[in-house]
mmCIF file of C-alpha atoms in Angstrom:
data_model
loop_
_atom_site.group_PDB
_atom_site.id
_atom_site.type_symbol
_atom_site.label_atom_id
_atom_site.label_comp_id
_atom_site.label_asym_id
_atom_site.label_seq_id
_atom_site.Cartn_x
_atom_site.Cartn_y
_atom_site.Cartn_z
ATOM 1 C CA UNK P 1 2.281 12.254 15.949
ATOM 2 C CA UNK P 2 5.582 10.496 16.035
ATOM 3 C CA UNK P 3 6.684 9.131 12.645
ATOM 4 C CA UNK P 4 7.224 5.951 13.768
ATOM 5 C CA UNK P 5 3.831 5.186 15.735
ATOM 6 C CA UNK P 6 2.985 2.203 14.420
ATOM 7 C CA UNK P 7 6.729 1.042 14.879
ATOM 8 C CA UNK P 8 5.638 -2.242 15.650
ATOM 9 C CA UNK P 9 3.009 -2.830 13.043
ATOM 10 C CA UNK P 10 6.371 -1.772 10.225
ATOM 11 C CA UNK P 11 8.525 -4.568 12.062
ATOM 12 C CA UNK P 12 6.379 -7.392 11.342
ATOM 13 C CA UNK P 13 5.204 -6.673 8.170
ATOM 14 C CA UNK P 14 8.480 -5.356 6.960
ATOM 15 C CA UNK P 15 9.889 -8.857 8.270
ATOM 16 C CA UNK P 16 8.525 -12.301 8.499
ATOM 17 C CA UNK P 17 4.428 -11.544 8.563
ATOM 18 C CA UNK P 18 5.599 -9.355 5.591
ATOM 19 C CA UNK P 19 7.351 -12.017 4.061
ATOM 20 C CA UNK P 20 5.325 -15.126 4.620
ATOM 21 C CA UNK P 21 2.076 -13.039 3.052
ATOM 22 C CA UNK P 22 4.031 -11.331 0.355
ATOM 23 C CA UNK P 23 5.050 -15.619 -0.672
ATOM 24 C CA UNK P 24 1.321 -16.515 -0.177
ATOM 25 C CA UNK P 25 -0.471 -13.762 -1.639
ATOM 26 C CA UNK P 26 -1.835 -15.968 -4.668
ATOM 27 C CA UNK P 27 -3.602 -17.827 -1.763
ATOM 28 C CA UNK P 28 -4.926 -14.837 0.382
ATOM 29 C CA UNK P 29 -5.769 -13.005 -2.993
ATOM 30 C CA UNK P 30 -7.725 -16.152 -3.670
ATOM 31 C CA UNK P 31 -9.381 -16.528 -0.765
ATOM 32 C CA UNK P 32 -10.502 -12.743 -0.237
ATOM 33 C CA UNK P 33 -11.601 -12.304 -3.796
ATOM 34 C CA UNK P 34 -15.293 -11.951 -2.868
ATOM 35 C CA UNK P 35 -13.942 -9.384 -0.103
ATOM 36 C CA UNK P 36 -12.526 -7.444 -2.899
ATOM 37 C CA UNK P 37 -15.410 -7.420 -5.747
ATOM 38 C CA UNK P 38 -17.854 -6.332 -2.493
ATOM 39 C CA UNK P 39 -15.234 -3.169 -1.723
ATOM 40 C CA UNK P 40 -14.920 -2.609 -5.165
ATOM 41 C CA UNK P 41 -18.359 -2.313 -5.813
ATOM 42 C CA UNK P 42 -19.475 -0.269 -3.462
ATOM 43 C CA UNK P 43 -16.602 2.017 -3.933
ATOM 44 C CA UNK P 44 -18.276 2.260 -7.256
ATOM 45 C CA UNK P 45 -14.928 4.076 -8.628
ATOM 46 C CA UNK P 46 -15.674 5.986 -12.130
ATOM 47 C CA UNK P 47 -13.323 6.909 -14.889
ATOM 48 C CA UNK P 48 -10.911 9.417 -14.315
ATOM 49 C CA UNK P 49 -11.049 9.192 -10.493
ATOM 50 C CA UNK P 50 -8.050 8.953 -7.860
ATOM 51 C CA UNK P 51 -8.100 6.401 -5.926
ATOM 52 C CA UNK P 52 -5.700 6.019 -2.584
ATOM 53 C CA UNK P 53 -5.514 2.420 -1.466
ATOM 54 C CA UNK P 54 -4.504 1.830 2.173
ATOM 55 C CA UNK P 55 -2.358 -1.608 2.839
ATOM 56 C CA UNK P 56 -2.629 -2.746 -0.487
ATOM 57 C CA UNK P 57 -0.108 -5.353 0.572
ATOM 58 C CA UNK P 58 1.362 -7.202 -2.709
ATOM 59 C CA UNK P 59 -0.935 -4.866 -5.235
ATOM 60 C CA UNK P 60 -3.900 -6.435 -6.790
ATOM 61 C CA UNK P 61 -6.892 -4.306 -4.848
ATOM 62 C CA UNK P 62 -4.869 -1.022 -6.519
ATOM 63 C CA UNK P 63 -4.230 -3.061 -9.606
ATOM 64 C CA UNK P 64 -7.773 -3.616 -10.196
ATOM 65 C CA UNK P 65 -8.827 -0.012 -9.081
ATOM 66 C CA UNK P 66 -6.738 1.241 -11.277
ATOM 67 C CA UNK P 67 -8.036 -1.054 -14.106
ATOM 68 C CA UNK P 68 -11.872 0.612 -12.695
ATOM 69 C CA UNK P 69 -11.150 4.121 -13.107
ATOM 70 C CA UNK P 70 -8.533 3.930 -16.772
ATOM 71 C CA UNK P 71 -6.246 5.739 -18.240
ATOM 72 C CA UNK P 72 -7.322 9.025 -17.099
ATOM 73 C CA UNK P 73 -7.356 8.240 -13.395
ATOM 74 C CA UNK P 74 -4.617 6.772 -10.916
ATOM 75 C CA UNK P 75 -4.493 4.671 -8.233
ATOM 76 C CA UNK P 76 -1.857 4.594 -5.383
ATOM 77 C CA UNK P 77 -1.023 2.110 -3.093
ATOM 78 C CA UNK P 78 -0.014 2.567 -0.137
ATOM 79 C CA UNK P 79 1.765 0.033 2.505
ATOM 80 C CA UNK P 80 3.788 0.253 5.833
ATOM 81 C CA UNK P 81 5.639 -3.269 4.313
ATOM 82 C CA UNK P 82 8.691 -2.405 2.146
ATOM 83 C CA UNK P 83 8.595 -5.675 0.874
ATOM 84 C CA UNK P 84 5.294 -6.031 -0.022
ATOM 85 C CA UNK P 85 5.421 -2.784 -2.129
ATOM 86 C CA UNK P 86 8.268 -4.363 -3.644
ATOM 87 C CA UNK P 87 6.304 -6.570 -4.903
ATOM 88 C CA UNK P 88 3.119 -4.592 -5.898
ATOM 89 C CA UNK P 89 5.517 -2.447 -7.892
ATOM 90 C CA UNK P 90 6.115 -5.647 -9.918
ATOM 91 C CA UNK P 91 2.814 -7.179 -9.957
ATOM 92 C CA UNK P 92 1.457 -4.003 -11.823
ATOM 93 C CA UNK P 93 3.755 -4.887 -14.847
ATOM 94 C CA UNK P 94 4.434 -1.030 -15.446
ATOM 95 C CA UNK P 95 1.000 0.335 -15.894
ATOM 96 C CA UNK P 96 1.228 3.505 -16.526
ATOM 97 C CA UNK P 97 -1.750 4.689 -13.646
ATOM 98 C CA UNK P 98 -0.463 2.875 -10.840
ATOM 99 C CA UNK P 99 1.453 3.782 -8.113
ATOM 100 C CA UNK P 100 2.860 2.369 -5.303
ATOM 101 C CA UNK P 101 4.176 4.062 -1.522
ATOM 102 C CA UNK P 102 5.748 2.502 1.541
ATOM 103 C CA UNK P 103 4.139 5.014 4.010
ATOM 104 C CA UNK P 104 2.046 4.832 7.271
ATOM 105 C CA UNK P 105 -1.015 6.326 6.296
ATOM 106 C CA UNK P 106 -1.220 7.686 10.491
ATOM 107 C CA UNK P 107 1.694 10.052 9.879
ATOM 108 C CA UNK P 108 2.283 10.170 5.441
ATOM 109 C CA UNK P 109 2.053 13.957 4.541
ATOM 110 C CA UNK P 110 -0.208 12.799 2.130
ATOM 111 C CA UNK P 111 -1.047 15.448 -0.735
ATOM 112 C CA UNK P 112 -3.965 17.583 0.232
ATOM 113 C CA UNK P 113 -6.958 17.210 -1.020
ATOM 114 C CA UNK P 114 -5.914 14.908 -4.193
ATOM 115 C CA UNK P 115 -8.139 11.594 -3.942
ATOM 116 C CA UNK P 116 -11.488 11.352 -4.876
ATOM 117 C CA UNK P 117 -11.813 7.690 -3.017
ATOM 118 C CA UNK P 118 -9.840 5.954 -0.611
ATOM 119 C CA UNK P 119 -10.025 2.039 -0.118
ATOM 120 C CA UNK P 120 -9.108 -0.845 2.265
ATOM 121 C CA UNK P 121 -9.553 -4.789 2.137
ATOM 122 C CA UNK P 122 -8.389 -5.301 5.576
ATOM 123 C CA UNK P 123 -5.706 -2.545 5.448
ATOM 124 C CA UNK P 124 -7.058 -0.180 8.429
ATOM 125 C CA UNK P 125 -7.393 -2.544 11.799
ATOM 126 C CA UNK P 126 -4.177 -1.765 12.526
ATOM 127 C CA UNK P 127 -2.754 1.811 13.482
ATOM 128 C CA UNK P 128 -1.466 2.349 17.421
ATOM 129 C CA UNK P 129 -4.136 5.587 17.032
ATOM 130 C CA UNK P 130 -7.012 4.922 14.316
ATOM 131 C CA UNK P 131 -8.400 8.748 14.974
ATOM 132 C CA UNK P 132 -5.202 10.076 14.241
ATOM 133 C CA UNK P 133 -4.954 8.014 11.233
ATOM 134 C CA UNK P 134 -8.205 8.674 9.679
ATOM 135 C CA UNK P 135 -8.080 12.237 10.831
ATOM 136 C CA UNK P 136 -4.816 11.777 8.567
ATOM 137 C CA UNK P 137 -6.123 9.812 5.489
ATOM 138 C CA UNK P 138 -9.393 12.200 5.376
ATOM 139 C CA UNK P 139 -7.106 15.371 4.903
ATOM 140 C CA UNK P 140 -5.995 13.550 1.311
ATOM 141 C CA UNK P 141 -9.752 13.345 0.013
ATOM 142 C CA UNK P 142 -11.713 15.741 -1.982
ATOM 143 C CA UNK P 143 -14.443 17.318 -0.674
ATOM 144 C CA UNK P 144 -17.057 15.464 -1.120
ATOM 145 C CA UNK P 145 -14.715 12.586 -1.804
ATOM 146 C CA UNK P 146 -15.474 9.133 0.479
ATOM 147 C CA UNK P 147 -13.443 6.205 2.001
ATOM 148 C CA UNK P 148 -14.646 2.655 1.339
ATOM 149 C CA UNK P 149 -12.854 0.090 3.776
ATOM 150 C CA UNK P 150 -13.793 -3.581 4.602
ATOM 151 C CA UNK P 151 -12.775 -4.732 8.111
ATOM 152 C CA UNK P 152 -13.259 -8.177 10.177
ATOM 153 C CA UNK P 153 -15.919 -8.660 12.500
ATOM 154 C CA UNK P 154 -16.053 -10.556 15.757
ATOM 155 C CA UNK P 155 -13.512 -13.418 14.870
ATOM 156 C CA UNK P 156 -16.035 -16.102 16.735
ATOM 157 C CA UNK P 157 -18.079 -15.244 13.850
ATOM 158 C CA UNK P 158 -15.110 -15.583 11.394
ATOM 159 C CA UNK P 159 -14.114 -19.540 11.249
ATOM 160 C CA UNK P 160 -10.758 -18.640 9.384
ATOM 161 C CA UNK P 161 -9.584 -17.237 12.670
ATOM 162 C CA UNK P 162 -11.517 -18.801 15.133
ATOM 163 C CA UNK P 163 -11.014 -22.660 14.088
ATOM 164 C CA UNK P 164 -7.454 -22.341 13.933
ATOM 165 C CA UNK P 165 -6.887 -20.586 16.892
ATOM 166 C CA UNK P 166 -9.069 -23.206 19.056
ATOM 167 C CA UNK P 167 -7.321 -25.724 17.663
ATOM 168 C CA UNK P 168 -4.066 -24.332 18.392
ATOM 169 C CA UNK P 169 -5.373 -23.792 22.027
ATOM 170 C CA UNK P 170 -6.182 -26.947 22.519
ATOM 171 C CA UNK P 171 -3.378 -28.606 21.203
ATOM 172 C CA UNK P 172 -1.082 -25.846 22.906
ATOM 173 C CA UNK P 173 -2.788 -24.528 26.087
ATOM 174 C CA UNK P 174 -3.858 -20.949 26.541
ATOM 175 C CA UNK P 175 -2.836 -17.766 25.328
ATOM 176 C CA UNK P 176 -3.369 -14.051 26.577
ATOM 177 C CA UNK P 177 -6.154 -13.149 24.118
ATOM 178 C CA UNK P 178 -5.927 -9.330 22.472
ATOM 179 C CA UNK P 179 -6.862 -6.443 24.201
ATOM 180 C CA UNK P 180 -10.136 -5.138 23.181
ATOM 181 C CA UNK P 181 -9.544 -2.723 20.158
ATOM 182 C CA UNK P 182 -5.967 -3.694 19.858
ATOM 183 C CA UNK P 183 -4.531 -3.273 16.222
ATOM 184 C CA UNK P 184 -5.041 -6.185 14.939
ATOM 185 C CA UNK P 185 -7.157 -7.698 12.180
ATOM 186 C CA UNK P 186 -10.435 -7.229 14.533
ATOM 187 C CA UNK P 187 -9.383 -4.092 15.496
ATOM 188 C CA UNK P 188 -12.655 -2.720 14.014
ATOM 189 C CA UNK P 189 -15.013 -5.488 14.998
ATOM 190 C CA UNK P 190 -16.983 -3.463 17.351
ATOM 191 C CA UNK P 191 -19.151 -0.742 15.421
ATOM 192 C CA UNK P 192 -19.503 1.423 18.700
ATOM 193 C CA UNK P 193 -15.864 1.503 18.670
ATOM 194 C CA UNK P 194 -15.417 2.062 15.376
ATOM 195 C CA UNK P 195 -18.313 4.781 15.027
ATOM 196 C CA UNK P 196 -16.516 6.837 18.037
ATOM 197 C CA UNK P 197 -12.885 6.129 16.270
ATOM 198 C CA UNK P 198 -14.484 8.126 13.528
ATOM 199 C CA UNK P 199 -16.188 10.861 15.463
ATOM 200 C CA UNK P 200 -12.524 11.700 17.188
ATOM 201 C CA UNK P 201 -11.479 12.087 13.955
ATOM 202 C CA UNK P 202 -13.719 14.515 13.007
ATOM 203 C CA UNK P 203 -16.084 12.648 10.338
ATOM 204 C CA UNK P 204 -19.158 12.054 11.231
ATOM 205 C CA UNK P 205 -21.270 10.736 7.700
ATOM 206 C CA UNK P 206 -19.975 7.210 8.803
ATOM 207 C CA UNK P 207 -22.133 4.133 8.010
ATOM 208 C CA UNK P 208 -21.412 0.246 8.895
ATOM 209 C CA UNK P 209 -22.834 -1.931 7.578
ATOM 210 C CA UNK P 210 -22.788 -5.826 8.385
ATOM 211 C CA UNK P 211 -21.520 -8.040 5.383
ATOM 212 C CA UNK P 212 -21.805 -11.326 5.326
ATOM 213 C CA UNK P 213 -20.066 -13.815 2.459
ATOM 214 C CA UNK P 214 -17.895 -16.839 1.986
ATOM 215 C CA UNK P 215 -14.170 -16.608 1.377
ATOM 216 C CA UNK P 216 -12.838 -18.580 -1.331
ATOM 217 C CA UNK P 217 -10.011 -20.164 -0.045
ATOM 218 C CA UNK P 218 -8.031 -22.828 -3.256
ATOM 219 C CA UNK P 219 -7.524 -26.425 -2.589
ATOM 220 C CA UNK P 220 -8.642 -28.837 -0.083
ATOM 221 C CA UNK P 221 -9.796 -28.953 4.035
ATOM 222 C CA UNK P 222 -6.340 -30.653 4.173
ATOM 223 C CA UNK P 223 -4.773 -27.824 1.874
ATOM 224 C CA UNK P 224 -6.278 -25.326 4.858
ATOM 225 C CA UNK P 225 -4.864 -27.412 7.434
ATOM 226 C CA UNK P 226 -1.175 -27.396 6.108
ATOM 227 C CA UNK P 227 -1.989 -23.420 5.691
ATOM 228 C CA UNK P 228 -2.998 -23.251 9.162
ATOM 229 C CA UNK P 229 0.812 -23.013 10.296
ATOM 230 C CA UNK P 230 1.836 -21.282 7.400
ATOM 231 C CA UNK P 231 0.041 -17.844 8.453
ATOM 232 C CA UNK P 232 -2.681 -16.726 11.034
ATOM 233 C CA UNK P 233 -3.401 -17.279 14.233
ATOM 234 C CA UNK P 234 -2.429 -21.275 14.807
ATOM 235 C CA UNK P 235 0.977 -20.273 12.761
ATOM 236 C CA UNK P 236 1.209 -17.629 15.982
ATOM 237 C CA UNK P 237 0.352 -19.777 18.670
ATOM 238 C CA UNK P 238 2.831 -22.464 17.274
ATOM 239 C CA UNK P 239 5.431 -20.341 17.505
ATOM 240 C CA UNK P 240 4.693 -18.446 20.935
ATOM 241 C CA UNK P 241 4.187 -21.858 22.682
ATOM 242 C CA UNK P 242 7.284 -23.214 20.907
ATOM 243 C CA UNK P 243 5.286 -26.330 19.253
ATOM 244 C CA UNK P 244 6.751 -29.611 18.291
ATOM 245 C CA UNK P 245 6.267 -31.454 15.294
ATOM 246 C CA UNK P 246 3.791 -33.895 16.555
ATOM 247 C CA UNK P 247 2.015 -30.787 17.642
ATOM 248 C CA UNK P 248 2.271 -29.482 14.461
ATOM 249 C CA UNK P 249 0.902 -32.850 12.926
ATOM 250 C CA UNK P 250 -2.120 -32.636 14.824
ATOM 251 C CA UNK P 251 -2.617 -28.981 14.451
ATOM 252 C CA UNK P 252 -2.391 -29.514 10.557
ATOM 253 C CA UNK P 253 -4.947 -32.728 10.490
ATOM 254 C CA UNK P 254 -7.831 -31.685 13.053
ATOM 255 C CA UNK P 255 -8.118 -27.607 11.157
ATOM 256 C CA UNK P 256 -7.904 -30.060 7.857
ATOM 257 C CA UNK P 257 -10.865 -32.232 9.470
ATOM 258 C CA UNK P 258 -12.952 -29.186 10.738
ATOM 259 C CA UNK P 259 -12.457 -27.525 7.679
ATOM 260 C CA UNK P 260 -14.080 -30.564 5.819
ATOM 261 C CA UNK P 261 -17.303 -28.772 6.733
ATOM 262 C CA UNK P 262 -17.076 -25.922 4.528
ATOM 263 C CA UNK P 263 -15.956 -28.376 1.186
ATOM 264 C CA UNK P 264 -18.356 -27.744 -1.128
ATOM 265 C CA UNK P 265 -18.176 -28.837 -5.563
ATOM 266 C CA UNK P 266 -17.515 -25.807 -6.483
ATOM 267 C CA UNK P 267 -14.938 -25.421 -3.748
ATOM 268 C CA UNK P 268 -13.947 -24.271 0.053
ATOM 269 C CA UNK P 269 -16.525 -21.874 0.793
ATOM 270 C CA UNK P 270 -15.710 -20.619 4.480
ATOM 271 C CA UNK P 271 -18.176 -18.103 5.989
ATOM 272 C CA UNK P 272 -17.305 -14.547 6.699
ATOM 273 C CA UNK P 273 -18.778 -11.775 8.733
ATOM 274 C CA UNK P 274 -17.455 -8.169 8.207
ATOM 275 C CA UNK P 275 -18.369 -4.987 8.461
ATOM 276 C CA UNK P 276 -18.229 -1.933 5.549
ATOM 277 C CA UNK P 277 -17.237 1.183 6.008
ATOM 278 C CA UNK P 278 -18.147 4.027 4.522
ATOM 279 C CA UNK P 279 -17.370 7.780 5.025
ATOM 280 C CA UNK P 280 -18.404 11.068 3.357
ATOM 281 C CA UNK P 281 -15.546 13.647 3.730
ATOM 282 C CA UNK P 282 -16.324 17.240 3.902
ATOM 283 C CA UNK P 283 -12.222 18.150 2.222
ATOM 284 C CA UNK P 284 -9.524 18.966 4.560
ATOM 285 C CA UNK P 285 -9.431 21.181 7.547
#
């Protein structure tokens, strides 16, 4: 497989997706922070283990595994954004078990059999050839070792892409939506898929399992709306469709008034539907 694959994927991320996340990431770690206790939960990591993080973006998921398994274990993180590991390598303050990589985990000669547990919040949707990749990942595992990753369902089901986008639509006329399986943040939505994505990789002690919890996004509905063009799919659409600032206005004020819904007292609590995957590994081949 050709080291640069996923060539695409390493242009936006290492440039402005990259960027704008890597200056938000106190609001997307906010928001996903029930998506990370779940992962790290079930990943149930013990002391002394070593954990290999794929996308850990800006840090904290291999910050806080790292925290899980102490002194005596490590966790690495691994991104395809430069920048973003930039920044995880400051976030972690020095710790002394932490690690971070630039690498694509589809084609990173990853050390052989050295991880007890791999991990993902939303890092794995997105290589050009997911078998190849896992196929890839699973050679760096113990046997006996597992993989742990959380990945997006159906985004109609997922109102922190769906309202946006409508609203963007509407305001904007149509877009070409995303080939089915595309990388992409849904690019594991369908568990059929996703189950055969697997299989071609050669694991087959896969299970999926449907998740469903509310992301914890800070601030207000209006907060949201403002955020709306900042990053996601409205920010996309914006863009594509070249926008104007009265579009922008009433993109901003109608995802602000649909997000009203979700304003609870303790908070935004915006529904989420994902699915968890988890995968026995036999060692490498």
């Amino acid at each position: 497989m050709a080291a640069d694959a996923n060539q695409d994927q390493k242009d936006a991320w290492s440039n402005a997706v990259g960027q704008v996340w890597a200056e938000n990431d106190a609001v997307m770690d906010t928001t996903l922070a029930p998506v990370l206790d779940h992962l790290l939960v079930h990943a149930d990591l013990q002391a002394g283990e070593r954990v290999l993080d794929i996308g850990c973006g800006t840090g904290l998921s291999t910050i806080k595994a790292a925290q899980a398994v102490g002194a005596g274990g490590q966790a690495t993180g691994a991104d395809i954004a430069d920048q973003m590991v930039a920044k995880a390598r400051v976030q972690a303050g020095g710790a002394s078990n932490v690690i971070f990589m630039s690498a694509d985990a589809q084609t990173h000669g990853f050390e052989t059999a050295a991880f007890d547990v791999v991990i993902s919040r939303f890092g794995v949707m997105f290589f050009a050839d997911p078998a190849a990749a896992f196929a890839n990942i699973a050679r760096a595992v113990k046997p006996g070792g597992r993989m742990v990753f959380m990945a997006w369902a159906d985004a109609q089901d997922n109102p922190w892409f769906s309202v946006p986008r409508a609203v963007a639509v509407a305001q904007l006329g149509p877009v070409e939506p995303p080939l089915p399986h595309a990388p992409g943040p849904m690019g594991l939505a369908d568990r059929d898929y996703t189950l055969d994505v697997f299989a071609r990789a050669g694991l087959s002690d896969v299970t999926i399992t449907p998740v469903a919890l509310d992301l914890t996004p800070p601030g207000t509905a209006d907060d949201m709306g403002a955020f709306a063009l900042v990053l996601g799919p409205a920010s996309r659409i914006f863009k594509d469709l070249h926008g104007t600032q009265e579009d922008a206005a009433a993109i901003v004020a109608t995802v602000a008034e649909r997000f009203q819904g979700y304003e609870t007292k303790d908070g935004l609590r915006v529904p989420a539907r994902l699915n968890r995957i988890e995968v026995r590994c036999r060692g490498a081949s």
